[in-house]
PDB file of C-alpha atoms in Angstrom:
ATOM      1  CA  MET Y   1     121.469 100.227  32.121  1.00 46.00           C
ATOM      2  CA  SER Y   2     123.480  99.824  35.298  1.00 46.00           C
ATOM      3  CA  THR Y   3     124.633  96.380  36.372  1.00 48.00           C
ATOM      4  CA  THR Y   4     124.770  97.233  40.053  1.00 47.00           C
ATOM      5  CA  ALA Y   5     121.821  95.941  42.014  1.00 44.00           C
ATOM      6  CA  LYS Y   6     120.163  97.834  44.813  1.00 44.00           C
ATOM      7  CA  LYS Y   7     120.287  96.221  48.241  1.00 44.00           C
ATOM      8  CA  ILE Y   8     116.789  95.722  49.500  1.00 44.00           C
ATOM      9  CA  PRO Y   9     116.315  94.457  53.028  1.00 44.00           C
ATOM     10  CA  ILE Y  10     114.163  91.350  52.996  1.00 42.00           C
ATOM     11  CA  GLY Y  11     113.324  91.211  56.677  1.00 42.00           C
ATOM     12  CA  ALA Y  12     112.947  94.006  59.155  1.00 38.00           C
ATOM     13  CA  THR Y  13     112.594  94.209  62.876  1.00 42.00           C
ATOM     14  CA  ILE Y  14     109.879  96.582  63.915  1.00 42.00           C
ATOM     15  CA  PHE Y  15     109.762  97.686  67.515  1.00 45.00           C
ATOM     16  CA  LEU Y  16     106.501  98.748  68.941  1.00 46.00           C
ATOM     17  CA  GLU Y  17     106.591 102.200  70.436  1.00 55.00           C
ATOM     18  CA  GLY Y  18     107.146 101.559  74.106  1.00 72.00           C
ATOM     19  CA  GLU Y  19     108.102  97.898  73.623  1.00 81.00           C
ATOM     20  CA  LYS Y  20     111.678  98.710  74.588  1.00 86.00           C
ATOM     21  CA  GLU Y  21     110.421 100.271  77.810  1.00 88.00           C
ATOM     22  CA  PHE Y  22     108.269  97.210  78.559  1.00 90.00           C
ATOM     23  CA  ARG Y  23     111.270  94.947  78.028  1.00 91.00           C
ATOM     24  CA  GLN Y  24     113.468  97.149  80.227  1.00 91.00           C
ATOM     25  CA  ALA Y  25     110.846  97.152  82.975  1.00 92.00           C
ATOM     26  CA  ILE Y  26     110.573  93.358  82.851  1.00 94.00           C
ATOM     27  CA  THR Y  27     114.363  93.018  82.875  1.00 94.00           C
ATOM     28  CA  GLY Y  28     114.502  95.208  85.986  1.00 93.00           C
ATOM     29  CA  ILE Y  29     111.816  93.136  87.689  1.00 94.00           C
ATOM     30  CA  ASN Y  30     113.639  89.927  86.764  1.00 95.00           C
ATOM     31  CA  LYS Y  31     116.820  91.263  88.382  1.00 95.00           C
ATOM     32  CA  GLU Y  32     114.877  92.043  91.556  1.00 95.00           C
ATOM     33  CA  LEU Y  33     113.376  88.545  91.456  1.00 95.00           C
ATOM     34  CA  ASP Y  34     116.859  87.026  91.150  1.00 96.00           C
ATOM     35  CA  THR Y  35     117.957  88.934  94.242  1.00 95.00           C
ATOM     36  CA  ASN Y  36     114.808  87.835  96.054  1.00 95.00           C
ATOM     37  CA  LYS Y  37     115.405  84.226  95.021  1.00 94.00           C
ATOM     38  CA  SER Y  38     118.884  84.413  96.543  1.00 96.00           C
ATOM     39  CA  GLU Y  39     117.310  85.743  99.767  1.00 95.00           C
ATOM     40  CA  LEU Y  40     115.021  82.701  99.851  1.00 93.00           C
ATOM     41  CA  SER Y  41     118.051  80.449  99.359  1.00 95.00           C
ATOM     42  CA  LEU Y  42     119.762  82.204 102.252  1.00 95.00           C
ATOM     43  CA  VAL Y  43     116.732  81.741 104.524  1.00 94.00           C
ATOM     44  CA  THR Y  44     116.565  78.071 103.554  1.00 92.00           C
ATOM     45  CA  ALA Y  45     120.265  77.614 104.308  1.00 94.00           C
ATOM     46  CA  GLU Y  46     120.124  79.523 107.604  1.00 93.00           C
ATOM     47  CA  TYR Y  47     117.290  77.384 108.914  1.00 91.00           C
ATOM     48  CA  ALA Y  48     118.240  74.074 107.294  1.00 91.00           C
ATOM     49  CA  LYS Y  49     118.418  72.269 110.640  1.00 90.00           C
ATOM     50  CA  ASN Y  50     115.220  73.834 111.928  1.00 88.00           C
ATOM     51  CA  SER Y  51     113.198  74.548 108.800  1.00 86.00           C
ATOM     52  CA  ASP Y  52     109.832  74.069 110.522  1.00 86.00           C
ATOM     53  CA  SER Y  53     110.492  76.568 113.305  1.00 89.00           C
ATOM     54  CA  ALA Y  54     108.210  79.568 113.573  1.00 90.00           C
ATOM     55  CA  GLU Y  55     111.176  81.868 112.952  1.00 92.00           C
ATOM     56  CA  ALA Y  56     112.169  80.012 109.764  1.00 92.00           C
ATOM     57  CA  LEU Y  57     108.611  79.930 108.465  1.00 94.00           C
ATOM     58  CA  THR Y  58     108.102  83.620 109.249  1.00 94.00           C
ATOM     59  CA  SER Y  59     111.282  84.539 107.360  1.00 94.00           C
ATOM     60  CA  LYS Y  60     110.223  82.420 104.419  1.00 95.00           C
ATOM     61  CA  ILE Y  61     106.764  84.026 104.383  1.00 95.00           C
ATOM     62  CA  LYS Y  62     108.322  87.496 104.251  1.00 96.00           C
ATOM     63  CA  VAL Y  63     110.471  86.574 101.242  1.00 96.00           C
ATOM     64  CA  LEU Y  64     107.560  84.835  99.481  1.00 96.00           C
ATOM     65  CA  LYS Y  65     105.359  87.913  99.964  1.00 96.00           C
ATOM     66  CA  ASP Y  66     108.084  90.049  98.390  1.00 96.00           C
ATOM     67  CA  GLN Y  67     108.270  87.605  95.472  1.00 96.00           C
ATOM     68  CA  ILE Y  68     104.514  87.740  94.979  1.00 96.00           C
ATOM     69  CA  GLU Y  69     104.607  91.540  94.913  1.00 96.00           C
ATOM     70  CA  LEU Y  70     107.343  91.522  92.257  1.00 96.00           C
ATOM     71  CA  LYS Y  71     105.692  88.788  90.203  1.00 96.00           C
ATOM     72  CA  THR Y  72     102.358  90.624  90.306  1.00 96.00           C
ATOM     73  CA  LYS Y  73     104.145  93.736  89.029  1.00 95.00           C
ATOM     74  CA  LYS Y  74     105.733  91.658  86.256  1.00 96.00           C
ATOM     75  CA  VAL Y  75     102.380  90.158  85.207  1.00 96.00           C
ATOM     76  CA  LYS Y  76     100.796  93.626  85.103  1.00 95.00           C
ATOM     77  CA  THR Y  77     103.645  94.962  82.957  1.00 95.00           C
ATOM     78  CA  MET Y  78     103.354  91.994  80.609  1.00 95.00           C
ATOM     79  CA  GLU Y  79      99.579  92.424  80.340  1.00 95.00           C
ATOM     80  CA  ASP Y  80     100.115  96.060  79.353  1.00 94.00           C
ATOM     81  CA  ALA Y  81     102.757  95.037  76.799  1.00 94.00           C
ATOM     82  CA  LEU Y  82     100.508  92.344  75.372  1.00 95.00           C
ATOM     83  CA  ALA Y  83      97.631  94.797  74.983  1.00 94.00           C
ATOM     84  CA  ALA Y  84      99.914  97.254  73.170  1.00 92.00           C
ATOM     85  CA  VAL Y  85     101.322  94.564  70.869  1.00 92.00           C
ATOM     86  CA  LYS Y  86      97.827  93.266  70.052  1.00 93.00           C
ATOM     87  CA  LYS Y  87      96.709  96.778  69.191  1.00 92.00           C
ATOM     88  CA  GLU Y  88      99.697  97.294  66.901  1.00 89.00           C
ATOM     89  CA  TYR Y  89      99.939  93.898  65.184  1.00 91.00           C
ATOM     90  CA  GLY Y  90      96.628  92.089  65.630  1.00 92.00           C
ATOM     91  CA  GLU Y  91      95.672  88.964  67.539  1.00 92.00           C
ATOM     92  CA  ASN Y  92      97.654  86.286  65.692  1.00 91.00           C
ATOM     93  CA  ASP Y  93     100.981  87.964  65.031  1.00 94.00           C
ATOM     94  CA  ALA Y  94     104.114  86.131  66.192  1.00 93.00           C
ATOM     95  CA  LYS Y  95     105.003  88.983  68.584  1.00 91.00           C
ATOM     96  CA  VAL Y  96     101.554  88.770  70.160  1.00 94.00           C
ATOM     97  CA  LEU Y  97     101.833  85.005  70.573  1.00 95.00           C
ATOM     98  CA  ALA Y  98     105.310  85.342  72.090  1.00 94.00           C
ATOM     99  CA  TRP Y  99     104.084  87.935  74.616  1.00 95.00           C
ATOM    100  CA  GLN Y 100     101.049  85.779  75.406  1.00 96.00           C
ATOM    101  CA  LYS Y 101     103.276  82.758  76.056  1.00 97.00           C
ATOM    102  CA  SER Y 102     105.546  84.790  78.337  1.00 96.00           C
ATOM    103  CA  LEU Y 103     102.532  86.168  80.179  1.00 97.00           C
ATOM    104  CA  ASN Y 104     101.078  82.685  80.693  1.00 97.00           C
ATOM    105  CA  LEU Y 105     104.378  81.452  82.128  1.00 97.00           C
ATOM    106  CA  ALA Y 106     104.625  84.488  84.431  1.00 97.00           C
ATOM    107  CA  LYS Y 107     101.065  83.913  85.674  1.00 97.00           C
ATOM    108  CA  ALA Y 108     101.796  80.218  86.314  1.00 97.00           C
ATOM    109  CA  ASP Y 109     104.913  81.194  88.275  1.00 97.00           C
ATOM    110  CA  LEU Y 110     102.882  83.685  90.326  1.00 97.00           C
ATOM    111  CA  ILE Y 111     100.312  80.987  91.119  1.00 97.00           C
ATOM    112  CA  LYS Y 112     103.061  78.572  92.221  1.00 97.00           C
ATOM    113  CA  THR Y 113     104.560  81.189  94.517  1.00 96.00           C
ATOM    114  CA  THR Y 114     101.131  82.017  95.954  1.00 97.00           C
ATOM    115  CA  ASN Y 115     100.555  78.315  96.625  1.00 97.00           C
ATOM    116  CA  ALA Y 116     103.970  78.076  98.318  1.00 96.00           C
ATOM    117  CA  LEU Y 117     103.044  81.046 100.515  1.00 96.00           C
ATOM    118  CA  ASP Y 118      99.720  79.415 101.435  1.00 96.00           C
ATOM    119  CA  GLU Y 119     101.445  76.142 102.363  1.00 95.00           C
ATOM    120  CA  THR Y 120     104.086  77.941 104.416  1.00 95.00           C
ATOM    121  CA  GLN Y 121     101.394  79.951 106.203  1.00 94.00           C
ATOM    122  CA  LYS Y 122      99.503  76.719 106.980  1.00 93.00           C
ATOM    123  CA  SER Y 123     102.694  75.222 108.392  1.00 91.00           C
ATOM    124  CA  LEU Y 124     103.221  78.278 110.573  1.00 90.00           C
ATOM    125  CA  ASP Y 125      99.610  78.193 111.752  1.00 87.00           C
ATOM    126  CA  GLY Y 126      99.984  74.478 112.520  1.00 82.00           C
ATOM    127  CA  ALA Y 127     103.153  75.134 114.511  1.00 68.00           C
ATOM    128  CA  GLY Y 128     101.310  77.754 116.538  1.00 57.00           C
ATOM    129  CA  GLN Y 129      98.448  75.369 117.224  1.00 56.00           C
ATOM    130  CA  LYS Y 130     100.858  72.638 118.315  1.00 52.00           C
ATOM    131  CA  THR Y 131     102.571  75.052 120.681  1.00 51.00           C
ATOM    132  CA  GLY Y 132      99.186  76.104 122.063  1.00 52.00           C
ATOM    133  CA  SER Y 133      98.120  72.492 122.451  1.00 51.00           C
ATOM    134  CA  LEU Y 134     101.356  71.631 124.243  1.00 51.00           C
ATOM    135  CA  ALA Y 135     100.947  74.594 126.585  1.00 58.00           C
ATOM    136  CA  GLY Y 136      97.369  73.521 127.313  1.00 60.00           C
ATOM    137  CA  ALA Y 137      98.448  69.953 127.980  1.00 58.00           C
ATOM    138  CA  LEU Y 138     101.232  71.086 130.327  1.00 58.00           C
ATOM    139  CA  THR Y 139      98.846  73.362 132.195  1.00 62.00           C
ATOM    140  CA  GLY Y 140      96.377  70.486 132.525  1.00 63.00           C
ATOM    141  CA  LEU Y 141      99.068  68.153 133.848  1.00 61.00           C
ATOM    142  CA  ALA Y 142     100.312  70.777 136.271  1.00 61.00           C
ATOM    143  CA  ASP Y 143      96.778  71.392 137.558  1.00 66.00           C
ATOM    144  CA  ALA Y 144      96.244  67.647 138.003  1.00 67.00           C
ATOM    145  CA  ALA Y 145      99.514  67.414 139.949  1.00 65.00           C
ATOM    146  CA  GLY Y 146      98.670  70.483 142.000  1.00 65.00           C
ATOM    147  CA  ILE Y 147     101.569  72.480 140.578  1.00 72.00           C
ATOM    148  CA  SER Y 148     101.220  76.066 139.469  1.00 66.00           C
ATOM    149  CA  VAL Y 149     102.605  76.894 136.020  1.00 56.00           C
ATOM    150  CA  PRO Y 150     104.227  80.310 135.529  1.00 62.00           C
ATOM    151  CA  PRO Y 151     102.187  82.591 133.222  1.00 62.00           C
ATOM    152  CA  ALA Y 152     104.984  82.726 130.609  1.00 54.00           C
ATOM    153  CA  MET Y 153     104.648  78.954 130.108  1.00 55.00           C
ATOM    154  CA  GLN Y 154     100.884  78.934 129.765  1.00 55.00           C
TER     155      GLN Y 154
END
């Protein structure tokens, strides 16, 4: 009998067909999100002294909308990956639980960004109302004083 033992692998990594593609897609989205995050930092820095201006808020809204689009794409990709992993391994496999955790975190991040967009939009709407109120007050004062206000200031 031979004294040499056969090497038998004890653990193995099994990749789901398509899992590599899901991971690559998510990595690509994450890179786009990093770029978008740097754009938001730039907007914040550019308008640091006037962060509540309509221009600053409008720029921030644009970047937040882009983030939401990317994060929605990421959540959809993760949902597809989770469904594929569940089909392959069953509900309680470690891979399924890991994908589910990642998906939950991605959804929470999407909700936070959506809330930030809503708050920024409210701030912009409030700034517009204040400007309208100020214009109305100035027009009222001018009328009371018998002064005509140019149309551009109304």
